[in-house]
């Protein structure tokens, strides 16, 4: 069996995805006609100068496209089609609170539009993404608006860790948990392990987006293992945003070998020029992951996915079936 065939056959989960950075390229081109095609950021050796440079770039792709409820539906439909074509069965898709408020779009309608865009064979979970740099918007009325949509599945804290610690978001996360919503946060990406420790402790997390900087602290690494904290990692994102010096310096293989529960996702695929399939090929070709390792990463993801137990069991059984194919079909 070729690696590409195995990866396609593998039931997959996309655990870390922003709709603003995943708007289908044809939608972007229709509104942002001055952008070159293909854009320079898709090049393998491209590096953003800073997080601000990255944020300014991504804004060019969503500011003129995500302007209405219908546009969220269209974008989500395109995102979900791409995922379904890759045999992705589960996705956690976040939308930016800040952008929604700037457009005066009702959060409930955004959530509904995204959910309605999902095909029947793809389990889609919707998260409201709250920016670290904008805690001032979290007035009681806004918190209630965030937590009000009955179809919302969770809350995610994103943005530059260096702009704001997690403390201003404690009430939001506590109320979200009280209402049965999932919570996760970006940490251990643009700031070091202490920022990640604080975010886990203060927001009481078992899911962290990125977390790559934990490798700098042995105590934190041990904690991730003993407390079964899941890291939703995005290698291409970390490389292009200079979180790591180069591809060889990315420690994802060390996390996996040490027994940290990790998953792999794309983060912002339209900006980064990658797909989930690309990320899995990268793990094999540049990080020495075996096909069995890839299956383990998907098992990690489905075990923490927000899905009915019976559906989870069915997908895990399917993963076992893929792994049970004759050994001579394996590449390694």
Coordinates of C-alpha atoms in Angstrom, one line a residue:
X1 CA 0.0 0.0 0.0
X2 CA 1.4 3.4 -0.9
X3 CA 1.6 6.0 1.9
X4 CA -0.9 8.2 0.0
X5 CA -3.4 5.4 -0.2
X6 CA -3.1 4.7 3.5
X7 CA -3.5 8.4 4.4
X8 CA -6.6 8.7 2.2
X9 CA -8.1 5.5 3.7
X10 CA -7.5 6.7 7.3
X11 CA -10.5 8.2 9.0
X12 CA -9.3 11.6 10.1
X13 CA -10.1 14.4 12.5
X14 CA -9.3 18.1 12.1
X15 CA -9.1 19.4 15.7
X16 CA -7.7 22.9 15.2
X17 CA -9.2 25.0 12.4
X18 CA -10.2 28.7 12.0
X19 CA -12.8 29.5 9.4
X20 CA -11.1 32.9 8.9
X21 CA -7.9 31.1 7.8
X22 CA -9.7 28.4 5.8
X23 CA -12.0 30.5 3.5
X24 CA -11.9 28.7 0.2
X25 CA -9.4 30.4 -2.2
X26 CA -12.0 30.9 -4.9
X27 CA -14.1 33.0 -2.4
X28 CA -11.1 35.0 -1.4
X29 CA -10.1 35.7 -5.1
X30 CA -13.7 36.8 -5.9
X31 CA -13.5 39.6 -3.3
X32 CA -9.7 40.3 -2.9
X33 CA -8.8 40.6 -6.6
X34 CA -5.5 42.3 -5.9
X35 CA -4.0 39.3 -4.2
X36 CA -1.7 37.3 -6.4
X37 CA -2.6 33.7 -7.2
X38 CA -1.0 31.6 -6.0
X39 CA -0.1 33.8 -3.0
X40 CA 3.5 33.8 -1.9
X41 CA 2.6 32.4 1.5
X42 CA 1.9 29.0 0.0
X43 CA 5.6 28.5 -0.8
X44 CA 7.2 25.8 1.4
X45 CA 10.0 28.1 2.4
X46 CA 7.8 31.2 3.1
X47 CA 8.1 32.7 6.6
X48 CA 6.0 35.4 8.2
X49 CA 8.0 38.3 9.7
X50 CA 5.9 38.3 12.9
X51 CA 2.5 37.4 14.3
X52 CA 1.3 40.8 13.3
X53 CA 2.4 40.2 9.7
X54 CA 0.5 36.9 9.8
X55 CA -2.6 38.5 11.3
X56 CA -2.6 41.3 8.6
X57 CA -2.3 38.6 5.9
X58 CA -5.1 36.5 7.2
X59 CA -7.3 39.6 7.5
X60 CA -7.0 40.1 3.7
X61 CA -8.6 36.8 3.2
X62 CA -11.6 37.0 5.5
X63 CA -12.4 40.7 6.0
X64 CA -14.0 41.1 2.6
X65 CA -15.4 37.5 2.4
X66 CA -17.0 36.8 5.7
X67 CA -19.5 39.7 5.6
X68 CA -22.9 38.0 6.0
X69 CA -24.5 34.9 7.4
X70 CA -24.7 33.5 3.9
X71 CA -21.0 34.0 3.4
X72 CA -20.3 32.0 6.6
X73 CA -22.5 29.2 5.2
X74 CA -20.7 29.3 1.8
X75 CA -17.3 29.3 3.4
X76 CA -18.1 26.5 5.8
X77 CA -19.6 24.5 2.9
X78 CA -16.4 24.8 1.0
X79 CA -14.2 24.0 4.0
X80 CA -16.3 20.9 4.8
X81 CA -16.2 19.7 1.2
X82 CA -12.4 19.8 1.2
X83 CA -12.3 17.9 4.5
X84 CA -14.8 15.3 3.3
X85 CA -12.7 14.7 0.2
X86 CA -9.8 13.9 2.5
X87 CA -11.9 11.4 4.4
X88 CA -12.1 13.7 7.4
X89 CA -15.0 12.5 9.7
X90 CA -14.8 15.1 12.5
X91 CA -13.9 18.8 12.6
X92 CA -13.7 21.5 15.3
X93 CA -14.1 24.8 13.5
X94 CA -13.8 28.1 15.3
X95 CA -15.1 31.6 14.2
X96 CA -13.7 34.9 15.5
X97 CA -15.9 36.7 18.0
X98 CA -14.1 40.0 17.2
X99 CA -14.9 39.8 13.5
X100 CA -18.5 38.8 14.1
X101 CA -19.0 41.8 16.4
X102 CA -17.4 44.1 14.0
X103 CA -19.9 43.1 11.4
X104 CA -22.8 43.1 13.8
X105 CA -23.7 39.5 12.9
X106 CA -25.7 37.5 15.4
X107 CA -23.6 34.8 16.9
X108 CA -26.5 32.3 16.9
X109 CA -27.0 32.8 13.2
X110 CA -23.3 32.2 12.5
X111 CA -23.3 29.0 14.5
X112 CA -26.4 27.8 12.8
X113 CA -25.1 28.6 9.3
X114 CA -21.9 26.7 9.9
X115 CA -23.7 23.7 11.3
X116 CA -26.1 23.6 8.4
X117 CA -23.2 23.6 6.0
X118 CA -21.9 20.3 7.3
X119 CA -22.6 17.1 5.2
X120 CA -24.2 14.2 6.9
X121 CA -21.1 12.1 7.1
X122 CA -19.0 14.8 8.8
X123 CA -19.4 15.6 12.5
X124 CA -18.8 19.4 12.8
X125 CA -18.4 21.1 16.1
X126 CA -18.4 24.9 16.3
X127 CA -16.3 27.0 18.7
X128 CA -16.4 30.7 19.4
X129 CA -12.9 32.1 19.2
X130 CA -12.1 34.8 21.7
X131 CA -9.0 37.0 21.2
X132 CA -6.5 37.4 24.0
X133 CA -5.9 41.0 22.8
X134 CA -9.6 42.0 23.3
X135 CA -10.7 41.1 26.8
X136 CA -12.5 44.5 27.0
X137 CA -15.2 43.3 24.7
X138 CA -16.3 40.7 27.2
X139 CA -19.1 42.6 28.9
X140 CA -21.9 40.6 30.4
X141 CA -24.1 41.2 27.4
X142 CA -21.4 39.8 25.1
X143 CA -20.7 36.8 27.3
X144 CA -24.3 36.0 27.3
X145 CA -24.3 36.3 23.5
X146 CA -21.4 33.9 23.2
X147 CA -23.0 31.3 25.4
X148 CA -26.5 31.7 24.1
X149 CA -26.4 29.8 20.8
X150 CA -27.9 26.4 21.6
X151 CA -25.8 24.8 18.8
X152 CA -22.5 26.2 20.0
X153 CA -20.1 23.5 21.1
X154 CA -17.3 25.3 22.8
X155 CA -15.1 28.3 23.4
X156 CA -11.5 28.8 22.3
X157 CA -9.0 31.5 23.4
X158 CA -6.7 32.5 20.6
X159 CA -4.3 35.3 19.5
X160 CA -0.9 36.5 20.6
X161 CA -0.1 35.1 24.1
X162 CA 2.2 38.0 24.7
X163 CA -0.7 40.5 24.5
X164 CA -2.7 39.2 27.5
X165 CA -2.6 36.5 30.1
X166 CA -5.6 34.2 30.7
X167 CA -7.0 35.8 33.8
X168 CA -9.5 38.1 32.1
X169 CA -11.2 35.1 30.6
X170 CA -11.8 33.1 33.7
X171 CA -15.5 34.0 34.1
X172 CA -16.2 33.2 30.4
X173 CA -14.6 29.8 30.6
X174 CA -16.2 29.0 33.9
X175 CA -19.6 29.9 32.6
X176 CA -19.0 27.9 29.4
X177 CA -18.2 24.8 31.4
X178 CA -21.2 25.2 33.6
X179 CA -23.3 25.2 30.4
X180 CA -21.6 22.0 29.2
X181 CA -19.5 23.6 26.6
X182 CA -16.0 22.4 25.7
X183 CA -13.1 24.8 26.4
X184 CA -9.6 25.0 24.9
X185 CA -7.0 27.7 24.3
X186 CA -3.9 28.5 22.2
X187 CA -0.8 28.4 24.4
X188 CA 2.8 27.4 24.3
X189 CA 3.1 28.9 20.8
X190 CA 4.2 32.5 20.8
X191 CA 5.2 32.5 24.5
X192 CA 7.1 29.9 26.5
X193 CA 6.1 27.1 28.9
X194 CA 5.2 29.4 31.8
X195 CA 2.5 31.0 29.7
X196 CA 1.2 27.5 28.9
X197 CA 1.2 26.5 32.5
X198 CA -0.7 29.6 33.5
X199 CA -3.3 29.1 30.8
X200 CA -3.9 25.5 31.7
X201 CA -4.1 26.3 35.5
X202 CA -6.2 29.5 35.3
X203 CA -8.7 28.3 32.7
X204 CA -8.7 24.6 33.9
X205 CA -7.9 23.1 30.5
X206 CA -7.4 19.6 29.3
X207 CA -7.0 20.7 25.6
X208 CA -4.4 23.1 24.4
X209 CA -3.9 24.4 20.8
X210 CA -0.3 24.2 19.8
X211 CA 1.6 23.6 23.0
X212 CA 4.9 23.2 21.2
X213 CA 6.9 25.3 23.7
X214 CA 6.2 22.8 26.4
X215 CA 9.3 20.9 25.2
X216 CA 11.4 23.6 27.0
X217 CA 10.1 22.5 30.4
X218 CA 10.6 18.9 31.6
X219 CA 8.1 19.4 34.5
X220 CA 5.4 20.6 32.1
X221 CA 6.1 17.7 29.7
X222 CA 5.6 15.2 32.6
X223 CA 2.4 17.0 33.6
X224 CA 1.0 16.7 30.1
X225 CA 1.5 13.0 30.2
X226 CA 0.2 12.3 33.7
X227 CA -2.8 14.5 33.3
X228 CA -3.6 13.3 29.7
X229 CA -3.7 16.9 28.4
X230 CA -4.2 16.9 24.6
X231 CA -2.2 19.1 22.4
X232 CA -3.7 20.0 19.0
X233 CA -0.5 20.6 17.0
X234 CA 0.1 22.3 13.6
X235 CA 3.6 21.8 12.3
X236 CA 3.4 23.9 9.2
X237 CA 1.8 26.8 11.1
X238 CA 4.6 26.7 13.7
X239 CA 7.3 26.6 11.0
X240 CA 5.8 29.5 8.9
X241 CA 5.2 31.6 12.0
X242 CA 8.7 31.1 13.2
X243 CA 7.6 29.4 16.4
X244 CA 10.5 27.0 15.6
X245 CA 13.6 27.9 13.7
X246 CA 13.1 25.4 10.9
X247 CA 11.4 22.1 10.2
X248 CA 14.2 20.0 11.7
X249 CA 13.8 21.9 15.0
X250 CA 10.1 21.1 15.4
X251 CA 9.7 18.7 18.4
X252 CA 6.5 17.0 17.4
X253 CA 8.2 13.6 17.1
X254 CA 9.6 14.0 20.7
X255 CA 6.1 14.7 22.0
X256 CA 4.7 11.6 20.4
X257 CA 7.6 9.4 21.5
X258 CA 7.4 10.6 25.1
X259 CA 3.7 9.7 25.2
X260 CA 2.1 13.1 25.2
X261 CA -1.3 12.9 23.6
X262 CA -1.1 14.9 20.4
X263 CA -3.3 15.4 17.4
X264 CA -2.3 17.1 14.1
X265 CA -4.3 19.8 12.3
X266 CA -3.8 22.6 9.8
X267 CA -4.8 25.8 11.8
X268 CA -5.3 28.2 8.8
X269 CA -4.9 26.1 5.6
X270 CA -5.7 28.9 3.1
X271 CA -3.0 31.1 4.5
X272 CA -0.5 28.4 5.1
X273 CA -1.0 26.5 1.9
X274 CA -1.5 23.1 3.4
X275 CA -4.2 20.4 3.9
X276 CA -4.6 17.8 6.6
X277 CA -3.4 15.2 4.1
X278 CA -0.3 17.4 3.5
X279 CA 0.4 17.5 7.2
X280 CA 0.3 13.7 7.5
X281 CA 2.6 13.3 4.6
X282 CA 5.0 15.8 6.3
X283 CA 5.0 13.7 9.4
X284 CA 6.1 10.6 7.4
X285 CA 8.6 12.3 5.1
X286 CA 10.3 14.8 7.4
X287 CA 9.7 13.5 10.9
X288 CA 9.9 9.8 10.5
X289 CA 6.4 8.9 11.6
X290 CA 5.2 5.4 10.7
X291 CA 1.8 4.7 9.2
X292 CA 0.9 3.1 12.6
X293 CA 1.9 6.4 14.2
X294 CA -0.5 8.3 11.9
X295 CA -3.3 6.0 12.9
X296 CA -2.4 6.6 16.6
X297 CA -2.7 10.3 16.1
X298 CA -6.2 9.9 14.7
X299 CA -7.1 7.6 17.6
X300 CA -5.9 10.3 19.9
X301 CA -8.2 12.8 18.2
X302 CA -11.3 10.7 18.1
X303 CA -10.9 9.8 21.8
X304 CA -11.3 13.4 22.8
X305 CA -13.7 14.4 20.0
X306 CA -17.2 15.7 21.0
X307 CA -19.2 12.9 19.4
X308 CA -21.7 10.2 20.5
X309 CA -20.0 7.1 22.1
X310 CA -21.4 4.8 19.4
X311 CA -20.1 6.9 16.6
X312 CA -16.7 7.2 18.3
X313 CA -16.6 3.4 18.7
X314 CA -17.4 2.8 15.1
X315 CA -14.6 5.1 13.9
X316 CA -12.1 3.6 16.3
X317 CA -13.1 0.1 15.0
X318 CA -12.6 1.4 11.5
X319 CA -9.1 2.6 12.4
X320 CA -8.3 -0.8 13.9
X321 CA -9.4 -2.3 10.6
X322 CA -7.1 -0.1 8.6
X323 CA -4.2 -1.1 10.9
X324 CA -5.1 -4.8 10.6
X325 CA -4.4 -5.0 6.9
X326 CA -1.5 -7.3 5.9
X327 CA 1.9 -6.1 7.1
X328 CA 3.4 -6.4 3.6
X329 CA 1.1 -3.5 2.5
X330 CA 2.8 -1.2 5.0
X331 CA 5.5 1.1 4.0
X332 CA 7.1 1.0 7.5

